[in-house]
Coordinates of C-alpha atoms in Angstrom, one line a residue:
M12 CA -28.3 -115.0 -31.9
D13 CA -28.7 -111.8 -30.1
E14 CA -26.4 -108.9 -29.5
D15 CA -25.1 -110.0 -26.1
E16 CA -23.9 -113.3 -27.3
E17 CA -22.1 -111.7 -30.2
E18 CA -20.4 -109.3 -27.8
Y19 CA -19.4 -112.3 -25.6
E20 CA -18.0 -114.2 -28.5
D21 CA -15.9 -111.1 -29.5
A22 CA -14.6 -110.7 -26.0
V23 CA -13.6 -114.4 -25.9
L24 CA -11.9 -114.1 -29.3
D25 CA -10.0 -111.0 -28.2
A26 CA -8.8 -112.6 -25.0
R27 CA -7.6 -115.6 -26.9
R28 CA -5.8 -113.4 -29.3
A29 CA -4.1 -111.5 -26.5
R30 CA -2.9 -114.7 -24.8
W31 CA -1.5 -115.9 -28.1
T32 CA 0.2 -112.5 -28.8
A33 CA 1.7 -112.3 -25.3
T34 CA 2.9 -116.0 -25.5
G35 CA 4.4 -115.7 -29.0
T36 CA 6.1 -112.3 -28.3
G37 CA 7.5 -113.5 -25.0
A38 CA 9.0 -116.7 -26.6
L39 CA 10.3 -114.8 -29.6
L40 CA 12.0 -112.1 -27.3
A41 CA 13.4 -114.9 -25.0
L42 CA 14.9 -116.7 -27.9
A43 CA 16.4 -113.5 -29.3
G44 CA 17.8 -112.7 -25.8
L45 CA 19.4 -116.1 -25.5
A46 CA 20.9 -115.9 -28.9
A47 CA 22.4 -112.5 -28.2
S48 CA 23.6 -113.7 -24.9
T49 CA 25.4 -116.7 -26.5
L50 CA 26.9 -114.4 -29.2
R51 CA 28.3 -112.0 -26.5
V52 CA 29.7 -114.7 -24.3
T53 CA 31.9 -115.9 -27.2
G54 CA 33.0 -112.4 -27.9
S55 CA 35.2 -110.0 -25.9
A56 CA 32.2 -108.2 -24.1
P57 CA 32.3 -107.7 -20.4
V58 CA 30.5 -110.3 -18.2
L59 CA 27.6 -107.9 -17.4
V60 CA 26.5 -107.8 -21.1
P61 CA 25.7 -111.4 -21.7
G62 CA 24.3 -111.6 -18.2
A63 CA 21.9 -108.9 -18.9
Y64 CA 20.8 -110.5 -22.1
A65 CA 20.2 -113.8 -20.3
F66 CA 18.3 -112.1 -17.4
G67 CA 16.2 -110.2 -19.9
A68 CA 15.5 -113.4 -21.8
A69 CA 14.4 -115.1 -18.5
V70 CA 12.0 -112.3 -17.8
C71 CA 10.6 -112.5 -21.3
A72 CA 10.1 -116.3 -20.9
L73 CA 8.3 -115.7 -17.6
A74 CA 6.1 -113.2 -19.5
A75 CA 5.3 -115.9 -22.1
V76 CA 4.3 -118.3 -19.4
L77 CA 2.1 -115.6 -17.8
G78 CA 0.6 -114.7 -21.1
A79 CA -0.3 -118.4 -21.8
R80 CA -2.1 -118.5 -18.5
G81 CA -4.1 -115.4 -19.3
R82 CA -2.1 -112.7 -17.2
T83 CA -1.7 -110.6 -20.4
R84 CA -1.3 -107.2 -18.5
R85 CA 1.4 -108.6 -16.2
A86 CA 3.0 -110.3 -19.3
L87 CA 3.0 -107.0 -21.2
W88 CA 4.8 -105.3 -18.4
L89 CA 7.3 -108.1 -18.0
L90 CA 8.0 -107.9 -21.7
I91 CA 8.8 -104.3 -21.4
A92 CA 11.0 -104.9 -18.4
G93 CA 12.9 -107.7 -20.1
V94 CA 13.5 -105.7 -23.3
M95 CA 14.8 -102.7 -21.1
V96 CA 17.2 -104.9 -19.3
M97 CA 18.5 -106.3 -22.5
A98 CA 18.9 -102.7 -23.9
L99 CA 20.6 -101.6 -20.7
G100 CA 23.0 -104.5 -20.9
D101 CA 23.8 -103.5 -24.5
Q102 CA 24.8 -100.0 -23.2
F103 CA 27.7 -101.6 -21.2
D104 CA 29.3 -103.0 -24.3

């Protein structure tokens, strides 16, 4: 096994790890956003707050799908955007 084959195998392993990380993080944040949205709907929060959590969760779910398909850069930016939307919705509470 020469050096080029080892580098190729390392790159494949890194790509696989990035896909799993993006998919897992997106799914976890989507579930957290949906849980927060459900809790805020049952409370006395304004309508904008659970809507922001739900929208942020949808964006994170889309990031999980993109991460599973190998679009990890786009998934990372969507994860950031989804969390920012959820944080912004929390400010209206």
